[in-house]
Short mmCIF file of C-alpha atoms and ligand atoms in Angstrom, two decimals:
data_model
loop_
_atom_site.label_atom_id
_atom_site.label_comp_id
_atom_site.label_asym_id
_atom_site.label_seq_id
_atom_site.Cartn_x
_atom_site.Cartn_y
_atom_site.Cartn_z
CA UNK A 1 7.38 -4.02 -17.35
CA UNK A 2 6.34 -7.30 -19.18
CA UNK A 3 2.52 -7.38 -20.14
CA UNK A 4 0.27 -9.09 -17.73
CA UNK A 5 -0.45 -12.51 -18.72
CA UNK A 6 -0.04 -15.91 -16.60
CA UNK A 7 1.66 -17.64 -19.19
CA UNK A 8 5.23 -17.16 -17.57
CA UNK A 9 3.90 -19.44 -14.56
CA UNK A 10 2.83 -22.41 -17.46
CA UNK A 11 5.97 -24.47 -15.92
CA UNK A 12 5.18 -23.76 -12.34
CA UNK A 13 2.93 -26.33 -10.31
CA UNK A 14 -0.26 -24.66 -9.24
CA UNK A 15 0.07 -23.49 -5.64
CA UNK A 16 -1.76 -25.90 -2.90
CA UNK A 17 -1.48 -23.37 -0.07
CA UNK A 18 -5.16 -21.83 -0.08
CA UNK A 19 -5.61 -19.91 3.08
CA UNK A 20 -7.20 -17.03 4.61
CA UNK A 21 -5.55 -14.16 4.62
CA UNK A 22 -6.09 -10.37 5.31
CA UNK A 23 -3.12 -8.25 3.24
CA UNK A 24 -2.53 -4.80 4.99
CA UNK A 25 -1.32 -2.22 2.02
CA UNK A 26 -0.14 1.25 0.93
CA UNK A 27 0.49 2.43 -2.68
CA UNK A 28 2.93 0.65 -4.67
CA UNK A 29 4.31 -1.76 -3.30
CA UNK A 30 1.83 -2.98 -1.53
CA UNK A 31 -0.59 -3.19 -4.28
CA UNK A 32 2.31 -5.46 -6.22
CA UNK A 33 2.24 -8.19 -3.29
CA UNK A 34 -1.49 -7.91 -3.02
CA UNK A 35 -1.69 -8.34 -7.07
CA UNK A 36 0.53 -11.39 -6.78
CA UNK A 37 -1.58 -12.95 -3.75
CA UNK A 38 -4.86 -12.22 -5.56
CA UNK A 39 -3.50 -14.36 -8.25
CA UNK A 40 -3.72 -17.31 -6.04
CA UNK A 41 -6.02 -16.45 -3.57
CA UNK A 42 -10.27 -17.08 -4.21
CA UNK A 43 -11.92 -13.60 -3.61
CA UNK A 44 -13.67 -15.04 -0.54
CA UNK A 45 -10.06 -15.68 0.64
CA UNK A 46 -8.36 -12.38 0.23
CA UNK A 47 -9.46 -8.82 1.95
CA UNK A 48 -7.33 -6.21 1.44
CA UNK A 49 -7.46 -3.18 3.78
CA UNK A 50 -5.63 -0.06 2.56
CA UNK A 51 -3.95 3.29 4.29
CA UNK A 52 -6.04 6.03 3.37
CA UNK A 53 -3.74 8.49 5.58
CA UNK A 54 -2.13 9.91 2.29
CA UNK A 55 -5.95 11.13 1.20
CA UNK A 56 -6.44 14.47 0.10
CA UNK A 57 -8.48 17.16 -1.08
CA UNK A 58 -7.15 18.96 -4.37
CA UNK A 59 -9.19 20.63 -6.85
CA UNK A 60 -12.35 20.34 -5.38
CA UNK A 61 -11.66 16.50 -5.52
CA UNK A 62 -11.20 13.91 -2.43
CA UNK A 63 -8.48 11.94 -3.76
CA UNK A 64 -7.06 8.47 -2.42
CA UNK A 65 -3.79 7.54 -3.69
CA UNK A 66 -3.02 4.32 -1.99
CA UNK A 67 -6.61 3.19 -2.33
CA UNK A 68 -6.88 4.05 -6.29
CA UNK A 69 -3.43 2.57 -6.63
CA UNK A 70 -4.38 -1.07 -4.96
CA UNK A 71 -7.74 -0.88 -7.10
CA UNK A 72 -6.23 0.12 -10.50
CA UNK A 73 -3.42 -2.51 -9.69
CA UNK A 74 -5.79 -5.08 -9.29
CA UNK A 75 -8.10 -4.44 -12.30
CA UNK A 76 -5.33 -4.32 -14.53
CA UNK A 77 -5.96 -0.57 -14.91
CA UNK A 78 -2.63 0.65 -13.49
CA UNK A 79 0.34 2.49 -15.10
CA UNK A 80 3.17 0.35 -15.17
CA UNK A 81 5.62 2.85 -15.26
CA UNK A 82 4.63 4.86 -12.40
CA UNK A 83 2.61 2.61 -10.52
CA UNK A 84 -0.10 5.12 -9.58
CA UNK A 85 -2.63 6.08 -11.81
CA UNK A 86 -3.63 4.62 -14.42
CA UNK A 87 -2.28 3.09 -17.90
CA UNK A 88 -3.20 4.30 -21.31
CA UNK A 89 -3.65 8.26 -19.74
CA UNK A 90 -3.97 10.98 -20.89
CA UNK A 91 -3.55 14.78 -19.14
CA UNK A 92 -5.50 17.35 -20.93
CA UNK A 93 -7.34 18.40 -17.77
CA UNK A 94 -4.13 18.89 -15.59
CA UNK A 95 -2.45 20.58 -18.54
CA UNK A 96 -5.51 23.40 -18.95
CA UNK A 97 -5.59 23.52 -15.25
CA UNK A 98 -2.10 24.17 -15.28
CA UNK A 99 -2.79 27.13 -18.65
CA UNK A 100 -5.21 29.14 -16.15
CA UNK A 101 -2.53 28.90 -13.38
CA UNK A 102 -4.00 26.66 -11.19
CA UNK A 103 -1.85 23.83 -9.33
CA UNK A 104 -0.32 21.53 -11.44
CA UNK A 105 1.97 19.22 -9.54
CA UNK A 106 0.10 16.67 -8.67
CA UNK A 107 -0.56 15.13 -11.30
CA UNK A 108 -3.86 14.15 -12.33
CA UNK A 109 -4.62 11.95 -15.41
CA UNK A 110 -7.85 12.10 -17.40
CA UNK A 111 -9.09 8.90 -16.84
CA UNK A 112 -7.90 9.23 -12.89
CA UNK A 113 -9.90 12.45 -12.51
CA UNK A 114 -13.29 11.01 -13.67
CA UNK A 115 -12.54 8.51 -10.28
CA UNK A 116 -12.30 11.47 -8.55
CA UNK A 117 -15.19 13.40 -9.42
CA UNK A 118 -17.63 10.52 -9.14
CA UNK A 119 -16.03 9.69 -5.56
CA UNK A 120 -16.55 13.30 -4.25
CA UNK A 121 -20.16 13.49 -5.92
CA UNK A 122 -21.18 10.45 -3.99
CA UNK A 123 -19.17 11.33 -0.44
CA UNK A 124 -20.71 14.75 -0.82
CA UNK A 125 -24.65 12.91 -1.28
CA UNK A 126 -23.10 11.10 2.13
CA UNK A 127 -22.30 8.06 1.12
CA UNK A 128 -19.72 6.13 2.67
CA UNK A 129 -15.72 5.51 1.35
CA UNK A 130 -15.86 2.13 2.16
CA UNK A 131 -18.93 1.45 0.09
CA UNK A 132 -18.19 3.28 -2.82
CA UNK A 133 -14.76 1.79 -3.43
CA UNK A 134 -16.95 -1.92 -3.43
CA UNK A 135 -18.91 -0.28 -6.15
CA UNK A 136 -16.01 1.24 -7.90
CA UNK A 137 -14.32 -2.56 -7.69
CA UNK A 138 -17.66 -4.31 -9.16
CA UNK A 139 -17.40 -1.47 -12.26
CA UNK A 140 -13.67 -2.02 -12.69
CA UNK A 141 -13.97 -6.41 -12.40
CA UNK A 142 -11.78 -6.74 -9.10
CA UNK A 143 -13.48 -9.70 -7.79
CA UNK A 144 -11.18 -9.38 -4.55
CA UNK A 145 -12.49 -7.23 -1.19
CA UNK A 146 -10.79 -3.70 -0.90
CA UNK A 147 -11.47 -2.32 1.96
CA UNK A 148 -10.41 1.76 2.87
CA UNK A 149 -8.63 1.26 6.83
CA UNK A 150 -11.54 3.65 7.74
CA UNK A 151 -14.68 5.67 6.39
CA UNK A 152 -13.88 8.72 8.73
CA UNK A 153 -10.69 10.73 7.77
CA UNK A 154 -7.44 10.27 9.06
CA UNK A 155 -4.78 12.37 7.66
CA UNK A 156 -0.97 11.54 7.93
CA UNK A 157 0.84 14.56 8.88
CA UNK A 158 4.56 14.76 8.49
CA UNK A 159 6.45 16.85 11.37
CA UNK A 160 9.61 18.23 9.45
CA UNK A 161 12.78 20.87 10.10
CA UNK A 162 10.08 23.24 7.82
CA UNK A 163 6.92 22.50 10.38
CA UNK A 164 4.49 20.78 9.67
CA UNK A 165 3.31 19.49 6.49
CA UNK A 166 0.11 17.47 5.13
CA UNK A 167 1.33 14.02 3.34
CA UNK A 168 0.47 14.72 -0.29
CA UNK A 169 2.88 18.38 0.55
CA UNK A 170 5.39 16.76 1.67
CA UNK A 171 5.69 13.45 -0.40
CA UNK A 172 4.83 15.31 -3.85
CA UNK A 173 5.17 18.99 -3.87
CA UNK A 174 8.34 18.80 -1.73
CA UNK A 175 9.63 15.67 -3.31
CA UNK A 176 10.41 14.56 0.39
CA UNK A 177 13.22 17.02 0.93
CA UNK A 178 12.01 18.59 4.21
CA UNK A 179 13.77 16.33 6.94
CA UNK A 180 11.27 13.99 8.91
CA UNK A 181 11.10 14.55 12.98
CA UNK A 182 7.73 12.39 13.15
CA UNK A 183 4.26 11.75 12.18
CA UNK A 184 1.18 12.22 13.39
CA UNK A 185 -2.28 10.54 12.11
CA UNK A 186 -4.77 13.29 12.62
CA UNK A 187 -8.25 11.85 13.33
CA UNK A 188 -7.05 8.43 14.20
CA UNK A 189 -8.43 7.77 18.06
CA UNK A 190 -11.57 8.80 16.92
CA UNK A 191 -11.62 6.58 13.34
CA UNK A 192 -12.71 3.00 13.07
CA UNK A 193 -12.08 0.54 10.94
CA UNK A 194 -14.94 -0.36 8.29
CA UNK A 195 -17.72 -2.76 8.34
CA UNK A 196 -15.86 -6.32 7.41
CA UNK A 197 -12.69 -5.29 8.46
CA UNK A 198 -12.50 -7.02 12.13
CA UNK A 199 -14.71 -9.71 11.06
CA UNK A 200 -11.84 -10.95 7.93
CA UNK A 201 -9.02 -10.10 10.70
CA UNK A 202 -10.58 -12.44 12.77
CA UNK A 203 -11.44 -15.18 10.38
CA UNK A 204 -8.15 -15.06 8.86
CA UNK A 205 -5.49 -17.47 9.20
CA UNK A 206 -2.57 -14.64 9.03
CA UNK A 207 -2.27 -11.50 8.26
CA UNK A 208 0.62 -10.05 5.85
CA UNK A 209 1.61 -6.82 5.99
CA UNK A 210 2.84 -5.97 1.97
CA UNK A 211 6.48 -4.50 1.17
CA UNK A 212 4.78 -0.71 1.64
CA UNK A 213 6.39 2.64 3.85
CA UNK A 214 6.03 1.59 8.04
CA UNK A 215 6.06 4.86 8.71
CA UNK A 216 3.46 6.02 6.80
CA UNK A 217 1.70 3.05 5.12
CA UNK A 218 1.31 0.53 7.35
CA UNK A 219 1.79 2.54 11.04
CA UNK A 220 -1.76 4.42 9.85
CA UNK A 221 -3.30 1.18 9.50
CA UNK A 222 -2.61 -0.59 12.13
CA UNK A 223 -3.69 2.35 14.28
CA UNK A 224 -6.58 1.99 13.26
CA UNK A 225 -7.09 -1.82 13.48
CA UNK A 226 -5.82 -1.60 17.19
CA UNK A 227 -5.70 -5.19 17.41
CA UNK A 228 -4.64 -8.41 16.01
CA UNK A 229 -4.97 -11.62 17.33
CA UNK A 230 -3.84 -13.52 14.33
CA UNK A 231 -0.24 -14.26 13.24
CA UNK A 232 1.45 -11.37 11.29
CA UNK A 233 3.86 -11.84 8.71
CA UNK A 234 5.63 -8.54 7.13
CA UNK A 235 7.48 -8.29 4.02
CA UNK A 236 10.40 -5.88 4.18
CA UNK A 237 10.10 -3.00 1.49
CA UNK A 238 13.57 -2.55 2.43
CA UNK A 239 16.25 -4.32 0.41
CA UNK A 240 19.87 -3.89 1.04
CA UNK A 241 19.44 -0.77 3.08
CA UNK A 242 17.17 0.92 0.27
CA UNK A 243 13.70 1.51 -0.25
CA UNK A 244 12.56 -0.41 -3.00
CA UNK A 245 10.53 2.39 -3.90
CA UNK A 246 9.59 6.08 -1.79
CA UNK A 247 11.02 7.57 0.86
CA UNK A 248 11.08 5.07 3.90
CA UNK A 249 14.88 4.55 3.91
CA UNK A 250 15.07 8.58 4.14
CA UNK A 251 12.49 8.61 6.76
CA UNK A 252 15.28 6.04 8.82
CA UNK A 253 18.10 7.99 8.47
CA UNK A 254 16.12 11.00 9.54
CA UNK A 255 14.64 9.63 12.48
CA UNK A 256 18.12 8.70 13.60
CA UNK A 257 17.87 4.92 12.42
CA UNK A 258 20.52 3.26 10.29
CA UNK A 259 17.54 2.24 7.27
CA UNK A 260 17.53 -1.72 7.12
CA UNK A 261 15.55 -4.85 6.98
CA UNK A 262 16.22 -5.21 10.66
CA UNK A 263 15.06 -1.74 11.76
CA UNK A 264 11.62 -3.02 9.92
CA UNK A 265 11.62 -6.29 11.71
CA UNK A 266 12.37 -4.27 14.87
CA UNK A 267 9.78 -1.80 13.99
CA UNK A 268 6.86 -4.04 13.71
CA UNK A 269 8.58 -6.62 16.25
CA UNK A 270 5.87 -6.84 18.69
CA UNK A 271 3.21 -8.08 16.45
CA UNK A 272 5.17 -10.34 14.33
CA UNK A 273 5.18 -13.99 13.93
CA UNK A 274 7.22 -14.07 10.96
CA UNK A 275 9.07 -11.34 8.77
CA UNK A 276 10.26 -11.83 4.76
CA UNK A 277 14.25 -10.43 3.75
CA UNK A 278 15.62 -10.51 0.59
CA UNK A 279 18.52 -12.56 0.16
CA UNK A 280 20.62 -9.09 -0.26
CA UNK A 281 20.04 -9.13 3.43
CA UNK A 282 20.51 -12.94 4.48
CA UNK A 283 23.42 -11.39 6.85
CA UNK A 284 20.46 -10.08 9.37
CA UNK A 285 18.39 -13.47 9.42
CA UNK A 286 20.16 -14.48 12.84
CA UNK A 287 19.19 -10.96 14.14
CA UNK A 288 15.87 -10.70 13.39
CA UNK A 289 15.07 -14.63 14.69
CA UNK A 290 16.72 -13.02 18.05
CA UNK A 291 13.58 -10.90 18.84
CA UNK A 292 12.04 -14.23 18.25
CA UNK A 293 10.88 -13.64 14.44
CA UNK A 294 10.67 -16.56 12.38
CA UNK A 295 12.14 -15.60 9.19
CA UNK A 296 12.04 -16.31 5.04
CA UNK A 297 14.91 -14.75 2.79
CA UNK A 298 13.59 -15.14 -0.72
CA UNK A 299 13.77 -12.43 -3.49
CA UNK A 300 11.23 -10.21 -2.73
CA UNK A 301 11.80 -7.46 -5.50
CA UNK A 302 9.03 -7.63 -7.59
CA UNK A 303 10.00 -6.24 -11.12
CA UNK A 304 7.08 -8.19 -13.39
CA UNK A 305 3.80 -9.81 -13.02
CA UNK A 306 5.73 -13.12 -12.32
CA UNK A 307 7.60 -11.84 -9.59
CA UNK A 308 4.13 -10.99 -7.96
CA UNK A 309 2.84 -14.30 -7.92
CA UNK A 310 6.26 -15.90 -6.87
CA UNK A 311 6.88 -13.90 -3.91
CA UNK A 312 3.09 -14.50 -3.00
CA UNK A 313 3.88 -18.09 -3.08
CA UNK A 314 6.55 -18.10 -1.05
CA UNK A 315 4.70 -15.71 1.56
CA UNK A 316 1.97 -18.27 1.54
CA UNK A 317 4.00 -21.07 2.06
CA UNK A 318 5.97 -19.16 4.65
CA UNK A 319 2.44 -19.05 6.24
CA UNK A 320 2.00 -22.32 6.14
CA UNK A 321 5.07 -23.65 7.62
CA UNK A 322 4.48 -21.46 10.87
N1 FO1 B 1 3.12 10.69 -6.93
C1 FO1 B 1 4.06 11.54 -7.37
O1 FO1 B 1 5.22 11.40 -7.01
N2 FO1 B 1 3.73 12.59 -8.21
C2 FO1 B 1 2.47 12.80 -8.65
O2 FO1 B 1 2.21 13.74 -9.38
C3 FO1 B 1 1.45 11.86 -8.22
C4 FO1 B 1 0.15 11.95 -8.66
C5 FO1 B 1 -0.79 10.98 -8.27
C6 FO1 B 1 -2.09 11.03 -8.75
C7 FO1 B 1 -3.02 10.08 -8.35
C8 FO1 B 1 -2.65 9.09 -7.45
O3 FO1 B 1 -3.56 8.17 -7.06
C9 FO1 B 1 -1.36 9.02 -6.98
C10 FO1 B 1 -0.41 9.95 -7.37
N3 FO1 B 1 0.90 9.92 -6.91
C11 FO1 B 1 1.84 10.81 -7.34
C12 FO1 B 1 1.34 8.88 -5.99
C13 FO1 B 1 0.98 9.10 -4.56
O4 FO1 B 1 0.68 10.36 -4.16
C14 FO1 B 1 2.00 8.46 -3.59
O5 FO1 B 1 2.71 7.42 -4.17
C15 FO1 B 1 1.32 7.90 -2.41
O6 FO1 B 1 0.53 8.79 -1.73
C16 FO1 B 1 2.31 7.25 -1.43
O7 FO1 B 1 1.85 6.01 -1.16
#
């Protein structure tokens, strides 16, 4: 991946389209939309609420993938190769874990670990998720709100032909290979959404759900939100009939769907005012504006730091045009 710098965008007009918006994210993809639309965005304009169904306790540590990822993606910190965790790493700790035959696959970085020690110090003194990640953001320069979906746990559990399995099994140690029959979000009825969350849904002008898993990303999070009464505009982290990234087209098939843009336009289809397909999939515009979708096919694969920003444009725009 190119370095991040902005100097790619010197020939591009500075975008006019300020607005409100609330971005709804998982790990990877997600965090590469949010990225771009924090690059246009004022802090006071962007919140970003993030699934925290993939948490997990390993080690001794509580661990947040999708929240670490969106964080380390935004400060800059994140590992372009992998996405999660973060760049310049090291893995002396998982590799001596690993020496005294203790659990090894997921795998922990150096610098990742120290996030995860100070987060479990100050949960365990009682403090809440919510407000820990805005002091984690201040230390790290992320000017942007972050926001966990909820400060009480919900955990994603994934209903497979091998029985049930926690996410964090499933997704890592299994590599996904167990086939999906469902999901269930344990904790969810009883979890609410943190302090600021309503109050940016409410003040924002739309709401865009990022290119991240429905199934498990997004579907979390908008449990726990219950309601929106502002428009909602989803990027499809489907292109072509393949996951950009993860196992969402797999989680289709499995479920019995044929794995398309269309499936994630029907998916979300009663909350959406618009929905984003790549040009790959310009064939299923006419489909999607039939359950009365107002649609945008633009690239939306986002391979560099200019890709981020350009697709955020376009979303914005999008937005605007509504
Ligand atoms: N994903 C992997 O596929 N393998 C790993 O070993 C792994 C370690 C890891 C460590 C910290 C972290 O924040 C994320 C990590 N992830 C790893 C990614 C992560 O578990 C998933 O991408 C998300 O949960 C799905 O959104």
């Amino acid at each position: 991946m190119k370095p991040m710098n902005t100097s790619d965008l010197s020939h591009r007009p500075p975008s006019t389209v300020h607005r409100r918006i609330v971005a709804l994210a998982g790990g990877v993809g997600g965090a590469k939309l949010a990225h771009g639309l924090a690059q246009i965005l004022a802090p006071e304009e962007l919140t970003i609420i993030v699934n925290t169904g993939d948490d997990f306790e390993h080690l001794g540590m509580y661990i947040c993938p999708d929240l670490d990822t969106v964080c380390y993606t935004l400060g800059g910190l994140a590992n372009p190769e992998t996405g999660w965790g973060r760049v310049n790493e090291t893995w002396n700790a998982i590799a001596n874990v690993e020496r005294l035959g203790g659990p090894a696959w997921f795998r922990l970085g150096d610098q990742d670990i120290a996030t995860h020690l100070e987060r479990t110090r100050r949960l365990k003194e009682g403090q809440p998720l919510s407000q820990i990640t805005k002091d984690f953001c201040k230390a790290w320069g992320i000017q942007h709100t972050i926001l966990p979906m909820s400060d009480s746990p919900v955990r994603t559990m994934v209903d497979s032909d091998e029985g049930e399995l926690a996410f964090q099994e499933y997704f890592v140690h299994r590599q996904c290979a167990p086939k999906v029959r469902g999901f269930r979000f344990d904790g969810v009825e009883g979890a609410e959404s943190v302090v600021g969350a309503k109050e940016a849904i409410d003040a924002a002008d739309a709401i865009v759900i990022c290119p991240s898993n429905p199934w498990v990303s997004v579907d979390p999070i908008l449990k726990v939100i219950k309601k929106i009464a502002r428009p909602v505009v989803a990027v499809s982290p489907i292109i072509g009939g393949k996951a950009v990234k993860g196992p969402a087209a797999k989680m289709y098939t499995e479920l019995g769907i044929e794995p398309s843009a269309l499936a994630v336009a029907n998916h979300y289809r009663n909350i959406l005012a618009g929905f984003v397909l790549d040009n790959a999939d310009l064939s299923m515009e006419n489909d999607v504006k039939k359950l009365n979708i107002e649609t945008l096919v633009t690239d939306t694969f986002m391979n560099n730091f200019t890709d981020r920003i350009r697709l955020a444009e376009d979303v914005l725009h999008f937005i605007g045009s509504l």
